[in-house]
Coordinates of N, CA, C and O in Angstrom, one line a residue:
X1 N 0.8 -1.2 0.0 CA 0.0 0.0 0.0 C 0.9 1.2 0.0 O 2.1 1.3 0.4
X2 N 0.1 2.2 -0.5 CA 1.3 3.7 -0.5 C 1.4 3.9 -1.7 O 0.9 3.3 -2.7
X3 N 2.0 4.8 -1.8 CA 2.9 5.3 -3.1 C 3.2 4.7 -4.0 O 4.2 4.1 -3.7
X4 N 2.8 4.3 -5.5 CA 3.7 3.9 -6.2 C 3.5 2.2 -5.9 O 4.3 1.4 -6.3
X5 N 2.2 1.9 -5.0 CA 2.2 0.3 -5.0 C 2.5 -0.4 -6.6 O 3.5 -1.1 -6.8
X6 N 2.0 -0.2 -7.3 CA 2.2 -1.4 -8.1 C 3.8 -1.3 -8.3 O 4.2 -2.4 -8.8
X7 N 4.6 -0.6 -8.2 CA 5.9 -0.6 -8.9 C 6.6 -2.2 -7.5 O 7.3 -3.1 -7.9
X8 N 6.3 -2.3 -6.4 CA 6.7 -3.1 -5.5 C 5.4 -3.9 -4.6 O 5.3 -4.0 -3.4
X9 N 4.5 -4.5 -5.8 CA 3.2 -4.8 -5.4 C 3.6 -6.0 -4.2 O 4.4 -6.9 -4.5
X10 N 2.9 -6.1 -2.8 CA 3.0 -7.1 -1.7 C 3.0 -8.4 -2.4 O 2.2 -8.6 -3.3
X11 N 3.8 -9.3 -2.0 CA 3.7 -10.7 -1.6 C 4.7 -11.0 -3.3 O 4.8 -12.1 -3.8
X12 N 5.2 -9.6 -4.0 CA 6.1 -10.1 -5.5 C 7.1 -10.7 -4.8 O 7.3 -10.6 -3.6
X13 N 8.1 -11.7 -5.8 CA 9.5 -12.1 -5.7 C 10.2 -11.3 -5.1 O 9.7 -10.2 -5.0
X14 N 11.4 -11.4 -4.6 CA 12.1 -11.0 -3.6 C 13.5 -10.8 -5.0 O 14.2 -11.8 -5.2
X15 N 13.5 -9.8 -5.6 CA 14.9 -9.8 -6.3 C 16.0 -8.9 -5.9 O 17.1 -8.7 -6.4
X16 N 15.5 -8.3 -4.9 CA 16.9 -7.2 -4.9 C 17.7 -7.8 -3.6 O 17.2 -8.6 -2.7
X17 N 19.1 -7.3 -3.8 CA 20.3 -8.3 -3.3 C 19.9 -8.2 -1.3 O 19.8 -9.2 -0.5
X18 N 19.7 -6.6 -1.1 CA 19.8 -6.3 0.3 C 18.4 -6.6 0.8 O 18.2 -6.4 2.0
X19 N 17.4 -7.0 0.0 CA 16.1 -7.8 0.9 C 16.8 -9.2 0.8 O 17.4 -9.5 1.9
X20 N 17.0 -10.2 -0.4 CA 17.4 -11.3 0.2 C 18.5 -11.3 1.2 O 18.3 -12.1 2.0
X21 N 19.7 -10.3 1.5 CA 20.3 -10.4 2.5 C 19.6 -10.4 3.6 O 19.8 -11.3 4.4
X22 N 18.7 -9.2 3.9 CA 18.4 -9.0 5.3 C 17.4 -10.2 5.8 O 17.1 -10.5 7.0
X23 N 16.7 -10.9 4.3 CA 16.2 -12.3 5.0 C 17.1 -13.1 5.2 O 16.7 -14.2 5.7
X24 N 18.3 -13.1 5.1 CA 19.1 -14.2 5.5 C 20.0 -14.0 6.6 O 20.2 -14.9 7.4
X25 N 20.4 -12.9 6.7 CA 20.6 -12.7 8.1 C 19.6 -12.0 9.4 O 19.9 -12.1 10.6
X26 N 18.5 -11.3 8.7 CA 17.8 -11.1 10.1 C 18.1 -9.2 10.5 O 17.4 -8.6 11.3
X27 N 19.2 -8.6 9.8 CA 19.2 -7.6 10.4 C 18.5 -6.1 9.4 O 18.6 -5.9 8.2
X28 N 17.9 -5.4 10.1 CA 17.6 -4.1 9.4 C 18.5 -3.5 8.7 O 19.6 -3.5 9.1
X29 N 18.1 -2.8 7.6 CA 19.0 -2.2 6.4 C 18.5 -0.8 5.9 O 17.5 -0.9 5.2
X30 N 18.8 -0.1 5.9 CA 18.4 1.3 5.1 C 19.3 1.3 4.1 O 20.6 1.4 4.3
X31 N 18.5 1.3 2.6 CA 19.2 1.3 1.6 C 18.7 2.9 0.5 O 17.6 3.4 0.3
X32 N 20.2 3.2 0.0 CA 19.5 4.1 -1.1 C 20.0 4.4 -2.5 O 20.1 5.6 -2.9
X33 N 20.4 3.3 -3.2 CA 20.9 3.4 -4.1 C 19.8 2.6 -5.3 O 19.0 1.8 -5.0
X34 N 20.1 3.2 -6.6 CA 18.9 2.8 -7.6 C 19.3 1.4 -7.4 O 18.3 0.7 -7.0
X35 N 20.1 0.8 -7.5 CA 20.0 -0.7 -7.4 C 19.3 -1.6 -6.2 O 18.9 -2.8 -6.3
X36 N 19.1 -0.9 -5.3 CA 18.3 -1.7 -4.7 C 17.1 -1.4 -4.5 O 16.4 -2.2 -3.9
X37 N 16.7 -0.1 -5.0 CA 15.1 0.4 -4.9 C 14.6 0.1 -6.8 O 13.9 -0.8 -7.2
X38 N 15.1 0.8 -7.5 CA 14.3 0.7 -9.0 C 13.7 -0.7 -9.4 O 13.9 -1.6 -8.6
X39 N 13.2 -0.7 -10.3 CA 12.9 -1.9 -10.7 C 13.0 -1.6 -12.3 O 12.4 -1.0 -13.2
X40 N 14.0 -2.5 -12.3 CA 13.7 -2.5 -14.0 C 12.9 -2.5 -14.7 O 13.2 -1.8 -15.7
X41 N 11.8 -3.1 -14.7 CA 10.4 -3.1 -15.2 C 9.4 -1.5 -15.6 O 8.8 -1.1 -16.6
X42 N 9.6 -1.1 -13.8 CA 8.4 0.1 -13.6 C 9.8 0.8 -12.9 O 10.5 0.5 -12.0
X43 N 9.9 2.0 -13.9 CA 10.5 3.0 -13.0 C 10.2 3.7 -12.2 O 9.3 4.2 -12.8
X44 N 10.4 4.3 -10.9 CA 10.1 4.7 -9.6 C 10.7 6.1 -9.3 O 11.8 6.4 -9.6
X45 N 9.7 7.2 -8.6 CA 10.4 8.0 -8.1 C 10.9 7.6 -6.6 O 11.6 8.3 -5.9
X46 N 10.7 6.1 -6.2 CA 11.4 6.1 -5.0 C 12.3 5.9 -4.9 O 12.8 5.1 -5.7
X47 N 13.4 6.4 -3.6 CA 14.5 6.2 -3.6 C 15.3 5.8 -2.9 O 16.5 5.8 -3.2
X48 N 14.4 5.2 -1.3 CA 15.2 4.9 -0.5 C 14.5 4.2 0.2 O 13.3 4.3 -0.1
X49 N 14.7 3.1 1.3 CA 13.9 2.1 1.5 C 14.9 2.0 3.2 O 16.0 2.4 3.4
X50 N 13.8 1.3 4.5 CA 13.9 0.7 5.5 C 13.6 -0.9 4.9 O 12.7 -1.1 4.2
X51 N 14.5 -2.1 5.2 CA 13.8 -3.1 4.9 C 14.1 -3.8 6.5 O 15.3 -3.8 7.0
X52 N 13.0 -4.2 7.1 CA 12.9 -4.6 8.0 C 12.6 -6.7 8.4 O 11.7 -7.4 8.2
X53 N 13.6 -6.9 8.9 CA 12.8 -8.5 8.6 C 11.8 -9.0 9.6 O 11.8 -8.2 10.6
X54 N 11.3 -9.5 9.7 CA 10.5 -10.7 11.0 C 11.0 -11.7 10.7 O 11.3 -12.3 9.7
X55 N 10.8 -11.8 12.1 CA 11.4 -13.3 12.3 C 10.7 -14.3 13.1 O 9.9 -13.7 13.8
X56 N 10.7 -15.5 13.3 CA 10.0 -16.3 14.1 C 11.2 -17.4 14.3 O 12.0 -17.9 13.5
X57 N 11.0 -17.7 15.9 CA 12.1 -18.5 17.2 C 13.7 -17.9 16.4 O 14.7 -18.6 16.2
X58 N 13.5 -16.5 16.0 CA 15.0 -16.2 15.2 C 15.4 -16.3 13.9 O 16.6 -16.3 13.4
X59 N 14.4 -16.5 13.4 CA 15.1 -16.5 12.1 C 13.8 -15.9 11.0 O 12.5 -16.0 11.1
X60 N 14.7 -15.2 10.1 CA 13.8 -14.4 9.6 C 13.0 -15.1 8.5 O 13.5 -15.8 7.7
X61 N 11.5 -14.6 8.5 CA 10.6 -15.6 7.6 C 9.8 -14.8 6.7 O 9.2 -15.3 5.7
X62 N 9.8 -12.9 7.2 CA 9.1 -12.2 6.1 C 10.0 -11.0 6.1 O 10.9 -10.9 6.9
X63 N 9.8 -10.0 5.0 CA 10.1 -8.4 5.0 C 9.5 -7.8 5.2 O 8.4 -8.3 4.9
X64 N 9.3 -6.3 5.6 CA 8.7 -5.4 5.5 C 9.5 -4.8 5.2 O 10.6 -4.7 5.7
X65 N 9.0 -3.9 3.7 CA 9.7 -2.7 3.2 C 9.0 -1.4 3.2 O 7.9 -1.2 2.6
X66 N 9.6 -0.4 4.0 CA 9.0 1.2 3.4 C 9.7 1.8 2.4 O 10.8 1.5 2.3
X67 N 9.4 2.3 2.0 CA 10.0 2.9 1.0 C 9.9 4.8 1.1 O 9.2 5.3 1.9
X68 N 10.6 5.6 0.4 CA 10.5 7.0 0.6 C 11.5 7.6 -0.8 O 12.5 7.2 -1.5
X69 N 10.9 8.6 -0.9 CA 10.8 9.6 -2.1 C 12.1 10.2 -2.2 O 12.5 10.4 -3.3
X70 N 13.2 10.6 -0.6 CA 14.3 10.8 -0.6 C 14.8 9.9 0.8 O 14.1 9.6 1.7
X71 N 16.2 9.8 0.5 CA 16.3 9.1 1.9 C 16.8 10.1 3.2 O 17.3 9.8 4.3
X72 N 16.5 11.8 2.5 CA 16.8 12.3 3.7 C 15.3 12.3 4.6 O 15.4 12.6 5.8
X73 N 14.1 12.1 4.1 CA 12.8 11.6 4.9 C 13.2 10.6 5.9 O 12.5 10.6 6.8
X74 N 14.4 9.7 6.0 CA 14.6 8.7 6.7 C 15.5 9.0 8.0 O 16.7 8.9 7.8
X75 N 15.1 9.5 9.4 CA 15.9 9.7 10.2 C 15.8 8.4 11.3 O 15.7 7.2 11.0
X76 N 15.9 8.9 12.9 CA 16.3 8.1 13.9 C 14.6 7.4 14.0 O 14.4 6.2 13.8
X77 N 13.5 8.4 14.2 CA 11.9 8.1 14.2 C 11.3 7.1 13.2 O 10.5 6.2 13.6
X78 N 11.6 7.2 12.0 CA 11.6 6.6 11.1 C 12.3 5.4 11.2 O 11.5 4.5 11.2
X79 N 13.3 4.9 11.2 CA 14.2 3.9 11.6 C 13.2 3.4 12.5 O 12.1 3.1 11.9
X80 N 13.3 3.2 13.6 CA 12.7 3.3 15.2 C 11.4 2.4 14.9 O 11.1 1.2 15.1
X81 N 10.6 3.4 14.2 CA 9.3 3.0 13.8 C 9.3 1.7 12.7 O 8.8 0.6 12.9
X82 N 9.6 1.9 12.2 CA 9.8 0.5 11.1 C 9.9 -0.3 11.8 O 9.0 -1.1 11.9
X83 N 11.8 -0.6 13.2 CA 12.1 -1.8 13.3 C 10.8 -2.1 14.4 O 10.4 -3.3 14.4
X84 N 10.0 -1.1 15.3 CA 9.3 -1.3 16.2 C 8.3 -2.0 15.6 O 7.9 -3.0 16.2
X85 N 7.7 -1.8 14.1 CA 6.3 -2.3 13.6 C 6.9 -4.2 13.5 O 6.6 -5.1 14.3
X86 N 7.9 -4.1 12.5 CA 8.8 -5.4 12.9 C 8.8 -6.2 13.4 O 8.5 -7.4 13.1
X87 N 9.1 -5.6 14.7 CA 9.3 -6.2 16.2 C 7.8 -6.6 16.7 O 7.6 -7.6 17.5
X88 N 7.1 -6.1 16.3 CA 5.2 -6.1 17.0 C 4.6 -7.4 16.0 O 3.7 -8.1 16.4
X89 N 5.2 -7.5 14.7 CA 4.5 -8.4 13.8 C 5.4 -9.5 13.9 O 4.8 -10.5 13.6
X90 N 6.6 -9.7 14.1 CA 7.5 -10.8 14.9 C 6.6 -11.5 15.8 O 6.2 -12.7 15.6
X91 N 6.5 -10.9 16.6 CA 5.9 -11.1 18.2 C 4.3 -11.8 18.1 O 3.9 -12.7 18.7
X92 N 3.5 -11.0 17.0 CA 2.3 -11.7 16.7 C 2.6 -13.0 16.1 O 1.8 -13.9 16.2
X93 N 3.7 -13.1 15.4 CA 4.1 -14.3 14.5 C 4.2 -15.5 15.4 O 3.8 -16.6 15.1
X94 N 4.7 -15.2 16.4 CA 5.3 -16.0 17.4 C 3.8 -16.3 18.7 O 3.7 -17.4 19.3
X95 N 3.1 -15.5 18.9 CA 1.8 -15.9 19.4 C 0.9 -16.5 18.8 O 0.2 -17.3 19.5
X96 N 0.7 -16.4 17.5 CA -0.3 -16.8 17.0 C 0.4 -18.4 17.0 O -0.2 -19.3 17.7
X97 N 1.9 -18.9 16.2 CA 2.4 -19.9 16.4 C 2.3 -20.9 17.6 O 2.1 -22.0 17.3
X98 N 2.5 -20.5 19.1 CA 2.3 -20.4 20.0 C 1.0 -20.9 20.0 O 1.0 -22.1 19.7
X99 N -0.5 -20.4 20.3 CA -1.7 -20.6 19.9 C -2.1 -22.3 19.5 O -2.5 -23.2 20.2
X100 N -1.8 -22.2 17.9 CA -1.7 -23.0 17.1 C -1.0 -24.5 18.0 O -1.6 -25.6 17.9
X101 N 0.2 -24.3 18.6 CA 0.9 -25.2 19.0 C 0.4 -25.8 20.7 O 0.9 -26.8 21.3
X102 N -1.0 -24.8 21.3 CA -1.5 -25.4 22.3 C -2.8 -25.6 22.6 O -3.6 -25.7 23.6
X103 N -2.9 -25.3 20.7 CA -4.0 -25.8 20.7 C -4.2 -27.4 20.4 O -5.1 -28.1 20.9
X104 N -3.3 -27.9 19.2 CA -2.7 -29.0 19.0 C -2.2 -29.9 20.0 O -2.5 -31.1 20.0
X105 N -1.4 -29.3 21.1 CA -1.4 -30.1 22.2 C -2.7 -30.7 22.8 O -2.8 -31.9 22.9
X106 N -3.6 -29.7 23.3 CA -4.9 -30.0 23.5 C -5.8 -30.9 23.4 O -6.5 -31.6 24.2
X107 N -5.5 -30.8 21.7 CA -6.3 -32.2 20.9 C -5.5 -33.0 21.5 O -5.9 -33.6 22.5
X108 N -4.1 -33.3 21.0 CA -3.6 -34.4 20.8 C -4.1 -35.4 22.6 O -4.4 -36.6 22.8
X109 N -3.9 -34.3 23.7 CA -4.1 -34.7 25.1 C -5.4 -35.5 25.4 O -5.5 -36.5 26.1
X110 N -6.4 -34.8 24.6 CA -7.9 -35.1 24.7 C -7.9 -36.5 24.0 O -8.3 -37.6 24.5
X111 N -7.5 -36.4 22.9 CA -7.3 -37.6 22.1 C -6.8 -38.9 22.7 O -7.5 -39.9 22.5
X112 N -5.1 -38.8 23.6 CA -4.7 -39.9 24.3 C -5.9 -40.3 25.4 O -6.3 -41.4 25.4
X113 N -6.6 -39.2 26.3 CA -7.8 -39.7 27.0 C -8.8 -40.5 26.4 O -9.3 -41.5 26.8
X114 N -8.9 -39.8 25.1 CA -10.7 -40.5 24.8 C -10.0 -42.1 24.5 O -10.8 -43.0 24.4
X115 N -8.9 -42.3 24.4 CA -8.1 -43.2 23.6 C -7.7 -44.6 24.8 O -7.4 -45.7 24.5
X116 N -7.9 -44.0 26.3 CA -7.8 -44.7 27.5 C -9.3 -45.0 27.8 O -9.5 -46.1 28.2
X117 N -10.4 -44.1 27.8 CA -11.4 -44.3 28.2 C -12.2 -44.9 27.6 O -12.6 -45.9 28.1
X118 N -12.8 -44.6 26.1 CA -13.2 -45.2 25.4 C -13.2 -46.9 25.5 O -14.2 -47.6 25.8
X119 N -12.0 -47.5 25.1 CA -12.0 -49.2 25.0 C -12.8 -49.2 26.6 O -14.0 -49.4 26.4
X120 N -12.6 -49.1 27.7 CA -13.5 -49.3 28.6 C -14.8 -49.3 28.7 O -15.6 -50.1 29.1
X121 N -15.1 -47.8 28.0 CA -16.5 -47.3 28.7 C -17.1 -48.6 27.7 O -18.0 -49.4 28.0
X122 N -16.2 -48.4 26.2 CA -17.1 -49.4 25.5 C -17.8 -50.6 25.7 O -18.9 -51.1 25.3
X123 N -16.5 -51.3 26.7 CA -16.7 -53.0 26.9 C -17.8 -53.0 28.4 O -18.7 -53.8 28.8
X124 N -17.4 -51.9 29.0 CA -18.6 -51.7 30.6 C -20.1 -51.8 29.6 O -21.1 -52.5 29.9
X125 N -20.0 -50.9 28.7 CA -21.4 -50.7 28.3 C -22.4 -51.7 27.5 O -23.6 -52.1 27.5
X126 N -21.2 -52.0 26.9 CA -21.4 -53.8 26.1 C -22.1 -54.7 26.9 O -23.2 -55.2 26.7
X127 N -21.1 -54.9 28.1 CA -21.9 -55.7 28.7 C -23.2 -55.6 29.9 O -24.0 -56.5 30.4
X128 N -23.1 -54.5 30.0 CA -24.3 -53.9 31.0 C -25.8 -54.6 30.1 O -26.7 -55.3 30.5
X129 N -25.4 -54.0 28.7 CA -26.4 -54.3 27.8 C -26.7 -55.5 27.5 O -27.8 -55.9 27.4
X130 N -25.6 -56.3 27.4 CA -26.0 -57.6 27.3 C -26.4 -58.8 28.4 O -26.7 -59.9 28.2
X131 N -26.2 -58.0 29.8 CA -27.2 -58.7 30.8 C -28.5 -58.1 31.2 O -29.1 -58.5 32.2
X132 N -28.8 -57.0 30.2 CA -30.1 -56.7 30.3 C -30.8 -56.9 29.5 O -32.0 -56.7 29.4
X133 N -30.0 -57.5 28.6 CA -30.9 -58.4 27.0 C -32.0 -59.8 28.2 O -33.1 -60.0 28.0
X134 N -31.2 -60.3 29.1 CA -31.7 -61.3 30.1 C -32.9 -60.8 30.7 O -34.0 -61.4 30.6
X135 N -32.6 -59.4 31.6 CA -33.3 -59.3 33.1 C -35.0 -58.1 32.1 O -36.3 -57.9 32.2
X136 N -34.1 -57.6 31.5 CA -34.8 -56.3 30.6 C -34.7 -56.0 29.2 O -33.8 -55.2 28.8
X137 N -35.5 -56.5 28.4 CA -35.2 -56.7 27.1 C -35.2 -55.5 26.5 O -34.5 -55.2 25.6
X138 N -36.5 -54.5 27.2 CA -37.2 -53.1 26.3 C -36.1 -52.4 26.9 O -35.8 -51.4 26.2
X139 N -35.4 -52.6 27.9 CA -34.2 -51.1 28.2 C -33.2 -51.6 27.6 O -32.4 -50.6 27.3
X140 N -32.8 -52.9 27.2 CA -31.7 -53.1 26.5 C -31.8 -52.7 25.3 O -30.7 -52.1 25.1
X141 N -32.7 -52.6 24.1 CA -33.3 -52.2 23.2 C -33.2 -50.4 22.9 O -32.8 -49.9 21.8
X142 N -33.5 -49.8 24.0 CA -33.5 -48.5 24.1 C -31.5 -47.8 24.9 O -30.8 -46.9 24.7
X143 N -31.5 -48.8 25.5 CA -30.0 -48.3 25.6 C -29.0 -48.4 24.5 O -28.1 -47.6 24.1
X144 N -29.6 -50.1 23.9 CA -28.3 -50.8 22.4 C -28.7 -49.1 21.4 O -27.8 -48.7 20.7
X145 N -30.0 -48.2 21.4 CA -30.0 -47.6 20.0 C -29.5 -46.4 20.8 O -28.7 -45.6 20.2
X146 N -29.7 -46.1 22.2 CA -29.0 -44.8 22.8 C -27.2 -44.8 22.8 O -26.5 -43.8 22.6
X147 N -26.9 -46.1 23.0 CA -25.6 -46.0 22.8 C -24.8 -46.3 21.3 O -23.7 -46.5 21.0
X148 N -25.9 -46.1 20.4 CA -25.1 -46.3 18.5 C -25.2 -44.8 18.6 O -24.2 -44.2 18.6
X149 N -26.4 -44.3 18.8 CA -26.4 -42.5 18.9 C -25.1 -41.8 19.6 O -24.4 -40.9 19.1
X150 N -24.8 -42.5 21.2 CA -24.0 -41.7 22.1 C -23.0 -41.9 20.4 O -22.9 -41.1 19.4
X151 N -22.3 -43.4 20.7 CA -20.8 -43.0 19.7 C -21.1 -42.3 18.3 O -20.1 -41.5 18.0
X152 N -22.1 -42.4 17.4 CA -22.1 -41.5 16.7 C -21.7 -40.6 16.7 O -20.7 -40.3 16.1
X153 N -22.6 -39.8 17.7 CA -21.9 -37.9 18.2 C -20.3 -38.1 18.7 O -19.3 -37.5 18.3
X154 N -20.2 -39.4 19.7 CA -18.6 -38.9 19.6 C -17.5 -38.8 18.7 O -16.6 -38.0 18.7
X155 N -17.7 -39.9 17.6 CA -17.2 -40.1 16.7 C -16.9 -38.7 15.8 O -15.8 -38.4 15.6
X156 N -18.4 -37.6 15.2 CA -18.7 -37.1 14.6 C -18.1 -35.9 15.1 O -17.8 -35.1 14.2
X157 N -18.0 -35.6 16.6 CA -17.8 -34.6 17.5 C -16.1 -34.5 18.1 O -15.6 -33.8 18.9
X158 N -15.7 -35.5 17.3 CA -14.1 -35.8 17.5 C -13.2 -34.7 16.7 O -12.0 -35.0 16.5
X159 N -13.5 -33.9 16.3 CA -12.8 -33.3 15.3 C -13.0 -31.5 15.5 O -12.2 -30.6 15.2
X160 N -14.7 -31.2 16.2 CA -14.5 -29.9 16.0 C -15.2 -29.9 17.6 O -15.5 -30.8 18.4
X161 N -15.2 -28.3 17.8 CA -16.0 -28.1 18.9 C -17.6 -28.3 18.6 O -18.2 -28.1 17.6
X162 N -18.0 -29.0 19.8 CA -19.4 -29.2 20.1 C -20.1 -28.3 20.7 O -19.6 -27.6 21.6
X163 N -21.5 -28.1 20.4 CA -22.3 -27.0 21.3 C -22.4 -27.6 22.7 O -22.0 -28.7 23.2
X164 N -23.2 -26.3 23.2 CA -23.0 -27.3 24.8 C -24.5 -27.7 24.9 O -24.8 -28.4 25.8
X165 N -25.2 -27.4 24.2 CA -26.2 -28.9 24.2 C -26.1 -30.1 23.9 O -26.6 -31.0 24.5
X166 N -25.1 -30.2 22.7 CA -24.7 -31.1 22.7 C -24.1 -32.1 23.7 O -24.5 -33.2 24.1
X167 N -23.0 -31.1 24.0 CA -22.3 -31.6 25.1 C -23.3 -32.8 26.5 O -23.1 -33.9 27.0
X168 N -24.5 -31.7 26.8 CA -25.4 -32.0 27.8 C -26.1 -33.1 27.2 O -26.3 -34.1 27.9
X169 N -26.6 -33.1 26.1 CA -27.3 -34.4 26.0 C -26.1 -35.5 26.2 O -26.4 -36.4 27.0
X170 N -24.7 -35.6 25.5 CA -24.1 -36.5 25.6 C -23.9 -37.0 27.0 O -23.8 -38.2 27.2
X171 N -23.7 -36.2 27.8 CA -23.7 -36.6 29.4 C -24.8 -37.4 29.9 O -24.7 -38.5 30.4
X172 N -25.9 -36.8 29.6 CA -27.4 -37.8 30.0 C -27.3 -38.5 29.0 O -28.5 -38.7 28.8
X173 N -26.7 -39.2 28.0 CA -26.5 -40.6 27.9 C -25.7 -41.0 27.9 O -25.6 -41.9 27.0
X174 N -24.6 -40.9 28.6 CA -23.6 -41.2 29.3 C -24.0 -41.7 30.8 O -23.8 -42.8 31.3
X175 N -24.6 -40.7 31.2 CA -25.1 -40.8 32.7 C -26.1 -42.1 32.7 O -26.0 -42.9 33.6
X176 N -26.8 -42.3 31.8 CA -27.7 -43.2 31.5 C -27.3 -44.7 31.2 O -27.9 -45.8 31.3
X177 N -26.4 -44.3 30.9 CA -25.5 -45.9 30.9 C -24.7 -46.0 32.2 O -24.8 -47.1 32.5
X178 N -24.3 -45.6 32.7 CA -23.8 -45.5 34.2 C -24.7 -46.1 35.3 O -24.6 -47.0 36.2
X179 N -25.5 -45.6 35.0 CA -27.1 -46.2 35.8 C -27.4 -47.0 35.4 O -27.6 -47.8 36.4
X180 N -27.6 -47.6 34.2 CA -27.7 -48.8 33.7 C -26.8 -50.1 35.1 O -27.0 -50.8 36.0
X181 N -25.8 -49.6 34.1 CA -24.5 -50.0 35.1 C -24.2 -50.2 36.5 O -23.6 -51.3 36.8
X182 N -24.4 -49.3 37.6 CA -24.3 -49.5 38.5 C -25.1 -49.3 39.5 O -24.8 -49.3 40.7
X183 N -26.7 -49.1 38.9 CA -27.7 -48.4 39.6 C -27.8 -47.3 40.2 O -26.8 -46.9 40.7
X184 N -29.3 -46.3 40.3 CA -29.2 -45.4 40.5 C -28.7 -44.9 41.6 O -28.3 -43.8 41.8
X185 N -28.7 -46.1 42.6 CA -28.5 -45.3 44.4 C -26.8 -45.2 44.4 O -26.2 -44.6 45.3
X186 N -26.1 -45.6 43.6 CA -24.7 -46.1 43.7 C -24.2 -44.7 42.6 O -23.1 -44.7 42.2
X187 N -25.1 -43.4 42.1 CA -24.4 -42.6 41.1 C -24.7 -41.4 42.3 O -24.3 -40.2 42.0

């Protein structure tokens, strides 16, 4: 955005020498010579550039360039301000990363549980059901189709967030098989 966008339109190839430098080492550059602002293509009244890198866990992964009409527009403020915006979009780089990485934890944690609990609840519930095929045929009936529903939703509900209705019905038939299971005076 700015001045003269299309001549240095966002997200183009990276050809001039002192941006691939400063992505490869990481340090701020104020440059002002045609060679590293013009573009052969679209000629430019600009003439002088901040190129600033970000970086994430240290190492640099984007640029930001300003650019300016002369490089006596470029003092200590200007400097300052560039490496600060930099430094601020670094730092979001690194939270949002961050984020991303605990939220994945999360899953993965929830996952090892449902992954301990599950084979159990499965085989308690299996069989609850199948000694009530004996004593109680109509609640066996109504539990065998409550519990193809329960794992449905879990199955289906494995992947994203659930409403908390959802959530709540899943508990009362959960809870419902518990009872099944160990009767009501014992929950």
């Amino acid at each position: 955005a700015g001045a003269e966008k299309e001549v240095q339109p966002m997200g183009s190839p990276i050809v001039k020498k002192a941006t691939l430098e400063a992505l490869e080492d990481g340090e701020l550059r104020v440059v002002a010579t045609l060679e590293d602002i013009d573009h052969p293509q679209k000629p430019t009244s600009l003439k002088a550039s901040i190129i600033v890198p970000m970086s994430l866990h240290d190492k640099p992964v984007g640029i930001l360039k300003f650019y300016y009409r002369s490089e006596k527009k470029i003092d200590e403020t200007q400097r300052a301000m560039a490496e600060g915006l930099g430094n601020l979009l670094s730092m979001q780089l690194s939270l949002a990363e961050l984020d991303a990485q605990r939220e994945l934890a999360t899953r993965m944690e929830l996952r090892a549980l449902q992954a301990q609990i599950n084979p159990h609840f499965l085989f308690n519930t299996i069989n609850t059901i199948a000694s009530l095929i004996r004593t109680n045929p109509g609640r066996a009936r109504v539990m065998l189709r409550e519990f193809a529903v329960f794992y449905r939703r879990t199955l289906e509900g494995s992947q994203d967030l659930i409403t908390l209705e959802q959530e709540y019905l899943q508990t009362l038939r959960y809870l419902g098989f518990e009872i099944a299971r160990f009767g009501e005076e014992r929950i």
